[in-house]
mmCIF file with all atom_site columns, C-alpha atoms in Angstrom:
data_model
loop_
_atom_site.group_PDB
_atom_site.id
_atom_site.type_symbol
_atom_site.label_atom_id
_atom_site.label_alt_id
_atom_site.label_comp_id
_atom_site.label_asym_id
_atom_site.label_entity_id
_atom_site.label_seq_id
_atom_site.pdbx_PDB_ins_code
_atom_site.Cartn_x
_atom_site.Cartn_y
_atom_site.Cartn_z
_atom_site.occupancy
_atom_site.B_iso_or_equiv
_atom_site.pdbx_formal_charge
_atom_site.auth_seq_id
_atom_site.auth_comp_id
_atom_site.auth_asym_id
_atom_site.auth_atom_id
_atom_site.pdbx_PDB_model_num
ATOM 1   C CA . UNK A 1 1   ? -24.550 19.852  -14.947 1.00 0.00 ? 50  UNK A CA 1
ATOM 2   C CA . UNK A 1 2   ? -22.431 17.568  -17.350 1.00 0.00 ? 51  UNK A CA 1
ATOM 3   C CA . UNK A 1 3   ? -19.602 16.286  -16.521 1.00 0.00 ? 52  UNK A CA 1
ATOM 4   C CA . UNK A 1 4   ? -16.562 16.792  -18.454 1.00 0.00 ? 53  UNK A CA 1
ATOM 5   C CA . UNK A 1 5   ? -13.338 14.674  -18.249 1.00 0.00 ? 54  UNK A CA 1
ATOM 6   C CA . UNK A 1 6   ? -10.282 16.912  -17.373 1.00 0.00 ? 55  UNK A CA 1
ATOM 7   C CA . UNK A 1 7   ? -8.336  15.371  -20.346 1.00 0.00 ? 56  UNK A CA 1
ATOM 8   C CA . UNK A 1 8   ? -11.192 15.437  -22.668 1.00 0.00 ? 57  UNK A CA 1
ATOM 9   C CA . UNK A 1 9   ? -11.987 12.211  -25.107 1.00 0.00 ? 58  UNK A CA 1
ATOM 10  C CA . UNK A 1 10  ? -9.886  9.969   -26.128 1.00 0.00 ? 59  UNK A CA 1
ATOM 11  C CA . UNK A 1 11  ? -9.124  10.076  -29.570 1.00 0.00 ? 60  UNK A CA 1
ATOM 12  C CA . UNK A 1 12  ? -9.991  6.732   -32.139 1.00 0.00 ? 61  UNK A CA 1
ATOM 13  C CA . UNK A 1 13  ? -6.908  5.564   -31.606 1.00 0.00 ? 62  UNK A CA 1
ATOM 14  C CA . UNK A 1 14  ? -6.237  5.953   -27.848 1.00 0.00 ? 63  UNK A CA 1
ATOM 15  C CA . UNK A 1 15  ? -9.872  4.638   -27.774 1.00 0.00 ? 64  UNK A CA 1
ATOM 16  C CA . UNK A 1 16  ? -8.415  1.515   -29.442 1.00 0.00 ? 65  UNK A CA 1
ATOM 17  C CA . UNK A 1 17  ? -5.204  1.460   -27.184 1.00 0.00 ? 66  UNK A CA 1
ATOM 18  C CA . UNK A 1 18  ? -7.551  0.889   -24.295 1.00 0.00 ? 67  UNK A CA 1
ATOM 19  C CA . UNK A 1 19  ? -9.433  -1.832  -26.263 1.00 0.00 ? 68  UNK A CA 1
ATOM 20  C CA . UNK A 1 20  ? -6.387  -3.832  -26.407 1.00 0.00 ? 69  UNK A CA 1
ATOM 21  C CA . UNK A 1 21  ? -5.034  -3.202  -22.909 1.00 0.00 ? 70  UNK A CA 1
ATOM 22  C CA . UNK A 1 22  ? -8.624  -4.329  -21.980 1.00 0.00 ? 71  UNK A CA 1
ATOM 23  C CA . UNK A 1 23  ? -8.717  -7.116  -24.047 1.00 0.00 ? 72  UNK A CA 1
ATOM 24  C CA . UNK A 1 24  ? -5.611  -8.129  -22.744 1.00 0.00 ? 73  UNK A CA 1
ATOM 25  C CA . UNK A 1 25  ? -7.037  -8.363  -18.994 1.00 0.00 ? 74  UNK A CA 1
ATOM 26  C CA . UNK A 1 26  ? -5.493  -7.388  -15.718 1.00 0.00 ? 75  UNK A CA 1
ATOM 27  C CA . UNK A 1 27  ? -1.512  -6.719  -16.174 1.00 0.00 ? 76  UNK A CA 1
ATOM 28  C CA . UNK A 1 28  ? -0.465  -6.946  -12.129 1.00 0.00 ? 77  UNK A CA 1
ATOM 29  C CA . UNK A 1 29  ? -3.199  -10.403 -12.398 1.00 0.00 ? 78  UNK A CA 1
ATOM 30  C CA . UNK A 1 30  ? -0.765  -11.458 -15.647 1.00 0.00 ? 79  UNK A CA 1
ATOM 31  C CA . UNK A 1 31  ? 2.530   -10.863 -14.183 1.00 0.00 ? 80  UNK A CA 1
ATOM 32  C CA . UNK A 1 32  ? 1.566   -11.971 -10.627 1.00 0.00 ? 81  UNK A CA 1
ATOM 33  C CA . UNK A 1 33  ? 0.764   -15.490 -12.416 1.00 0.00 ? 82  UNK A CA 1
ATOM 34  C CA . UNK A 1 34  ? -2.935  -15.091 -11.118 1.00 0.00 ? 83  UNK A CA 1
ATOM 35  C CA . UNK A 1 35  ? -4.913  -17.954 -12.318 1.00 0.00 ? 84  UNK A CA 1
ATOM 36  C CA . UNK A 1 36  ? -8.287  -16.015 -12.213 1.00 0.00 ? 85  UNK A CA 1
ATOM 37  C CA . UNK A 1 37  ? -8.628  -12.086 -11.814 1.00 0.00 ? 86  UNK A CA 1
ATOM 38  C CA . UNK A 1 38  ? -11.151 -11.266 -9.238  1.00 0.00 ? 87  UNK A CA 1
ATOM 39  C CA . UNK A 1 39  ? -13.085 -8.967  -11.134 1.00 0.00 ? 88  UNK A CA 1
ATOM 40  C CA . UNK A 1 40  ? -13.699 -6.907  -14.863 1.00 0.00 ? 89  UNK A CA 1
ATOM 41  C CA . UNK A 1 41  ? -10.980 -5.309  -16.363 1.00 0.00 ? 90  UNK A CA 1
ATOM 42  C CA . UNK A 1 42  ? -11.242 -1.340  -16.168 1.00 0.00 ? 91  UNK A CA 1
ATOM 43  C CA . UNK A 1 43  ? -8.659  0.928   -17.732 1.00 0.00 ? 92  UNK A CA 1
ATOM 44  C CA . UNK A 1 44  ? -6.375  3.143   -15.238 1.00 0.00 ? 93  UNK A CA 1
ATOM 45  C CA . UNK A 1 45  ? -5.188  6.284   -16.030 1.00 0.00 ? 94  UNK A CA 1
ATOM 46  C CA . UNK A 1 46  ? -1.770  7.090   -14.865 1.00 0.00 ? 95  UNK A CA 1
ATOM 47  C CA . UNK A 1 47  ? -1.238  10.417  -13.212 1.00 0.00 ? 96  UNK A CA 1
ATOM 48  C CA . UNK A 1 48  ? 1.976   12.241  -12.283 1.00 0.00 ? 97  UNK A CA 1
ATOM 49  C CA . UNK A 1 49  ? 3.963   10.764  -9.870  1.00 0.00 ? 98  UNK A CA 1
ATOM 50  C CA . UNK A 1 50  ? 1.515   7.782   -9.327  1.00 0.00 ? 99  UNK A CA 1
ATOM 51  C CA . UNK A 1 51  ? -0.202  10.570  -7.112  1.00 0.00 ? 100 UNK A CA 1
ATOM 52  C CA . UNK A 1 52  ? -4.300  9.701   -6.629  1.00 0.00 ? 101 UNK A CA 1
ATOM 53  C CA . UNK A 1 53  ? -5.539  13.829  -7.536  1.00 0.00 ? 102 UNK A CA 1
ATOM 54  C CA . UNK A 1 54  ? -2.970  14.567  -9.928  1.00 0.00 ? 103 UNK A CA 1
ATOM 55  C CA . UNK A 1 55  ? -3.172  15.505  -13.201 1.00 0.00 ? 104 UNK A CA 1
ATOM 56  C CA . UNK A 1 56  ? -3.897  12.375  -15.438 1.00 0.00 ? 105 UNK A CA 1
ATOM 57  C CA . UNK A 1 57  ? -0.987  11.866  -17.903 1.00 0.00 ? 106 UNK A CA 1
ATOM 58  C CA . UNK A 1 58  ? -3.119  11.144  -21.178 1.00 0.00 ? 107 UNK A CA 1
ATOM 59  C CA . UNK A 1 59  ? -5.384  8.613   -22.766 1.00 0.00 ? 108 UNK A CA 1
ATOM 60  C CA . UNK A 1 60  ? -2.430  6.559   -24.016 1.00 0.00 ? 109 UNK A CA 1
ATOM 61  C CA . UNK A 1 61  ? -0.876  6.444   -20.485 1.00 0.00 ? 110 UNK A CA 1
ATOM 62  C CA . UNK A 1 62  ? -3.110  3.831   -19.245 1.00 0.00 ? 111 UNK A CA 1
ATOM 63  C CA . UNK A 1 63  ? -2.670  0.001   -17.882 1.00 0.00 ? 112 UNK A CA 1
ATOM 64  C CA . UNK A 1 64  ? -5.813  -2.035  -17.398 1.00 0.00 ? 113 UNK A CA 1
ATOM 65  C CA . UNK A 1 65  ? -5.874  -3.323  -13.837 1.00 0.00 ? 114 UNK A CA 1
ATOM 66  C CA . UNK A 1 66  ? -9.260  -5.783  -12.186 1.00 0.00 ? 115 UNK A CA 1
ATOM 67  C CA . UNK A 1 67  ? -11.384 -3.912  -10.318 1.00 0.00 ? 116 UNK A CA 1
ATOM 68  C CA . UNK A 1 68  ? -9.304  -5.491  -7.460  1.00 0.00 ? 117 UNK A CA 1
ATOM 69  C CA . UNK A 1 69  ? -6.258  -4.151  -8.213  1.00 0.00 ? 118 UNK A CA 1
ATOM 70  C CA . UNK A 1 70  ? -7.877  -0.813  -9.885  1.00 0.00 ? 119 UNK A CA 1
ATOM 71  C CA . UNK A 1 71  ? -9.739  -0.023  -6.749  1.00 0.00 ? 120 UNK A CA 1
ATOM 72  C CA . UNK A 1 72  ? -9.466  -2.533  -4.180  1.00 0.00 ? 121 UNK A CA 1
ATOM 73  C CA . UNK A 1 73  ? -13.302 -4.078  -4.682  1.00 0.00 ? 122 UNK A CA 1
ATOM 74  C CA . UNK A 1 74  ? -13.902 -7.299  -2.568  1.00 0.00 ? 123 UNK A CA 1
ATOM 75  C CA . UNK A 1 75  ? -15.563 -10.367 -4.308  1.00 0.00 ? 124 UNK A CA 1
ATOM 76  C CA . UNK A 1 76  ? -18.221 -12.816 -2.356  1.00 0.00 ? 125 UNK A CA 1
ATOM 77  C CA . UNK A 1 77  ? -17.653 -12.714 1.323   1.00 0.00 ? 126 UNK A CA 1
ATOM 78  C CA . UNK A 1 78  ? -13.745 -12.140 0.870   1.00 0.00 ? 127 UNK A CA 1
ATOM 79  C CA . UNK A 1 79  ? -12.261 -9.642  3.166   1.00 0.00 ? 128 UNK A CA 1
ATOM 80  C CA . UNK A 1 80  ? -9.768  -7.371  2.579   1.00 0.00 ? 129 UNK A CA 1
ATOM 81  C CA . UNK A 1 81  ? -6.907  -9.308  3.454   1.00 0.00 ? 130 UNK A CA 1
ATOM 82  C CA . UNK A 1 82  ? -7.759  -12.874 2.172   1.00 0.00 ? 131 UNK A CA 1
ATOM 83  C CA . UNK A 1 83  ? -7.366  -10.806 -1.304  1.00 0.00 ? 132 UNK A CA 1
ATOM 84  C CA . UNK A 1 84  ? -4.615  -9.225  -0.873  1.00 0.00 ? 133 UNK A CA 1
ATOM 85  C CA . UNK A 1 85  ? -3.350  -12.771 0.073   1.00 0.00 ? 134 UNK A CA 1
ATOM 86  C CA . UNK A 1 86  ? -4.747  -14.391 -2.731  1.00 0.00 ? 135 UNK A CA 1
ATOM 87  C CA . UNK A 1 87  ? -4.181  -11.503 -5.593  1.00 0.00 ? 136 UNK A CA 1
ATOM 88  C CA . UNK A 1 88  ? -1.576  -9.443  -4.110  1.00 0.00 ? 137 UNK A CA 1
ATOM 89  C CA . UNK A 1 89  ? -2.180  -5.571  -2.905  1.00 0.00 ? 138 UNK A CA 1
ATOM 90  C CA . UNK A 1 90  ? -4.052  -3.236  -4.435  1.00 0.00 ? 139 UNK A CA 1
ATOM 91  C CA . UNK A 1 91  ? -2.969  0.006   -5.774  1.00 0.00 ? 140 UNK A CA 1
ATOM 92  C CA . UNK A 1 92  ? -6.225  1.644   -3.972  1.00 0.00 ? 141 UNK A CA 1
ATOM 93  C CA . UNK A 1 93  ? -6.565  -0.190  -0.546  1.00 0.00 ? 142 UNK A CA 1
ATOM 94  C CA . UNK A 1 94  ? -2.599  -0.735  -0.556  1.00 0.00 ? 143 UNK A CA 1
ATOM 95  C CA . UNK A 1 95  ? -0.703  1.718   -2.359  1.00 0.00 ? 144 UNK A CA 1
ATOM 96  C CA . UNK A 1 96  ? 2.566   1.426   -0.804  1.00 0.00 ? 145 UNK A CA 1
ATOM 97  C CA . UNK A 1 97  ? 2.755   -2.225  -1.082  1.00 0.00 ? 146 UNK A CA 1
ATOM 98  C CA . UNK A 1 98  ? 1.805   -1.912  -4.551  1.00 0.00 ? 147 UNK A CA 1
ATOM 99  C CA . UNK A 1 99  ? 4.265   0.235   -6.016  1.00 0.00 ? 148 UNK A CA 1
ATOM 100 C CA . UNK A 1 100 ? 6.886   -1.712  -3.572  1.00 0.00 ? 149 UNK A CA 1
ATOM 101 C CA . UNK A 1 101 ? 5.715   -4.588  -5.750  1.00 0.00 ? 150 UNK A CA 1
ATOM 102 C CA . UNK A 1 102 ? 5.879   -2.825  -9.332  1.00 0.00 ? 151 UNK A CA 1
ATOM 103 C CA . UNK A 1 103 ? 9.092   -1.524  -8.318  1.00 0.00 ? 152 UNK A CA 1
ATOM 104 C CA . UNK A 1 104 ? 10.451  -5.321  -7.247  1.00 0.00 ? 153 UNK A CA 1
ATOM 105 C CA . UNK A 1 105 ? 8.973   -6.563  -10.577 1.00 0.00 ? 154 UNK A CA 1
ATOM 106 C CA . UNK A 1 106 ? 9.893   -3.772  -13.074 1.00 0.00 ? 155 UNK A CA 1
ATOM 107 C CA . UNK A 1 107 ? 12.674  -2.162  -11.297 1.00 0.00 ? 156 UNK A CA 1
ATOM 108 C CA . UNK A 1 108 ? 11.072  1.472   -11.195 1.00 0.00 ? 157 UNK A CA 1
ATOM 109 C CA . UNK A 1 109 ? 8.322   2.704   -8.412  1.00 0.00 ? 158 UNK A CA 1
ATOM 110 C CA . UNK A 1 110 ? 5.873   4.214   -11.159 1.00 0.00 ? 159 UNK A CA 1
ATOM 111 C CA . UNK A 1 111 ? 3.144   2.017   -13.188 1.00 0.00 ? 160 UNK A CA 1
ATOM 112 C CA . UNK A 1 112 ? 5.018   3.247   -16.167 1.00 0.00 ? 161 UNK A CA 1
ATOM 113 C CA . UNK A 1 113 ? 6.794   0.172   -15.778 1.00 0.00 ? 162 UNK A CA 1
ATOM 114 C CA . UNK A 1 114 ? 3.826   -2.058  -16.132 1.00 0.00 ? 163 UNK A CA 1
ATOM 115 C CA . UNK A 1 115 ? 2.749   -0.340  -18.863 1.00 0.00 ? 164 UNK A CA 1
ATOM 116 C CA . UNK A 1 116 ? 5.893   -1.173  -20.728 1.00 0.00 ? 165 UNK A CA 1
ATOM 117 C CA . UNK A 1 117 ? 5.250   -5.165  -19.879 1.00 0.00 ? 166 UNK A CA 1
ATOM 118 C CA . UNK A 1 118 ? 1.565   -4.427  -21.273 1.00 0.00 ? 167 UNK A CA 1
ATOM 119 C CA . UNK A 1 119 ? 2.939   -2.937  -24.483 1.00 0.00 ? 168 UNK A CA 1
ATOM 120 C CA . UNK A 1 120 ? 4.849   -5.260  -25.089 1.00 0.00 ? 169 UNK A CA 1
ATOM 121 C CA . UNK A 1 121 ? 2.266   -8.372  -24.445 1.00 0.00 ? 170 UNK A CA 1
ATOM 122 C CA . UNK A 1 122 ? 0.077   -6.069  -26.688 1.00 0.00 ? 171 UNK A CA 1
ATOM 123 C CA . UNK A 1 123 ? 2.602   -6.052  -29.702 1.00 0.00 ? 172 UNK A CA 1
ATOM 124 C CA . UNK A 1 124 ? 3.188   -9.412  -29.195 1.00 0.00 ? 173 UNK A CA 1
ATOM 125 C CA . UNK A 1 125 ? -0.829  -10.431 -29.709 1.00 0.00 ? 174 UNK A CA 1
ATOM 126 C CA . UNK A 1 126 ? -0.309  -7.408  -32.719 1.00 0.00 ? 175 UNK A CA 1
ATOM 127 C CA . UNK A 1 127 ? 2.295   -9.607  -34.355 1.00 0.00 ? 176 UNK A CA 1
ATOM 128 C CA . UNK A 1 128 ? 0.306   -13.048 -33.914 1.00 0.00 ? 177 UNK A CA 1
ATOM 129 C CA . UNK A 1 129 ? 2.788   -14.350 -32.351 1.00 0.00 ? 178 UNK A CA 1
ATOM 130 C CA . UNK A 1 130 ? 0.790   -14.225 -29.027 1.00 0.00 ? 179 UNK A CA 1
ATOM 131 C CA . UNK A 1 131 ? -2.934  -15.149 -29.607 1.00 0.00 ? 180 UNK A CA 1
ATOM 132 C CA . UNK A 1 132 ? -5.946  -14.274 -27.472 1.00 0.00 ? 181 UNK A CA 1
ATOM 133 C CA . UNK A 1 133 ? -5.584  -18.037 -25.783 1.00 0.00 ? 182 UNK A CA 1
ATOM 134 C CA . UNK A 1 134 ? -2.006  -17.607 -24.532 1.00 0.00 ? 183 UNK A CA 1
ATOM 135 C CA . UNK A 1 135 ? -2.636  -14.094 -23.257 1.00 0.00 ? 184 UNK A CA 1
ATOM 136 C CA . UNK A 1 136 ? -5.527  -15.413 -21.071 1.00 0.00 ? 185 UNK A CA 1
ATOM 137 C CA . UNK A 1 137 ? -2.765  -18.071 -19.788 1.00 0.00 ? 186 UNK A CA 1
ATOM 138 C CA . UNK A 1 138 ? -0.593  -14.892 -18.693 1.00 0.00 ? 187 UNK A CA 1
ATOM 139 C CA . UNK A 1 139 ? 3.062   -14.510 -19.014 1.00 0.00 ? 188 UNK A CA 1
ATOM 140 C CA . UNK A 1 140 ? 4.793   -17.918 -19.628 1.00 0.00 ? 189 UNK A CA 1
ATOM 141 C CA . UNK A 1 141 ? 2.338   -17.946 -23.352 1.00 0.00 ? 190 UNK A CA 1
#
């Protein structure tokens, strides 16, 4: 059996979308001021209503979380809440908490909002007036 994504492929330039956002690292490790993420960068997919088993929204509706904050994956001998207290919640092990924190930080409960602080960050780089340094050193670049 081969398994088939329910939104299909993305297309070369969604493909490239995701490149950035992944090049551009963890955006809840960026705006929380992190000074290491915990893990790789892995590309979310947004879904309707932020709902885990709803439809995803599209290739180009994606923010790139850690694999902490993507889906709550300990590092070293850490437990679940020493990372939450070091990195802040994670949209899998904490949901709630999370969007409580998106919404205090973008002013709207969906992770549309820190997609629109990712854009930006990525037209920013786009522009050069953001290189690949200063987006490593988060948001005060």
């Amino acid at each position: 059996m081969t398994f088939r994504r329910a939104i299909g492929n993305p297309t070369k330039a969604q493909q490239a979308y995701q490149d950035q956002a992944r090049t551009l690292g963890c955006i809840a490790c960026k705006v929380r001021k992190n000074r290491k993420q915990p893990g790789p960068t892995e590309i979310h997919h947004r879904t309707i209503g932020d709902l885990h088993g709803q439809k995803q929204l599209g290739h180009d509706k994606v923010i790139a979380l850690c694999s902490w904050h993507h889906r709550g994956e300990l590092i070293g001998t850490m437990s679940s809440d020493a990372m939450r207290d070091r990195f802040g919640p994670s949209l899998a092990r904490h949901k709630r908490d999370f969007m409580e924190w998106v919404q205090d930080v973008t002013g709207e409960r969906s992770t549309s909002g820190l997609q629109a602080i990712q854009d930006g960050l990525i037209a920013l780089s786009q522009n050069n007036t953001l290189t690949t340094h200063d987006i490593g050193r988060g948001l005060n670049a």
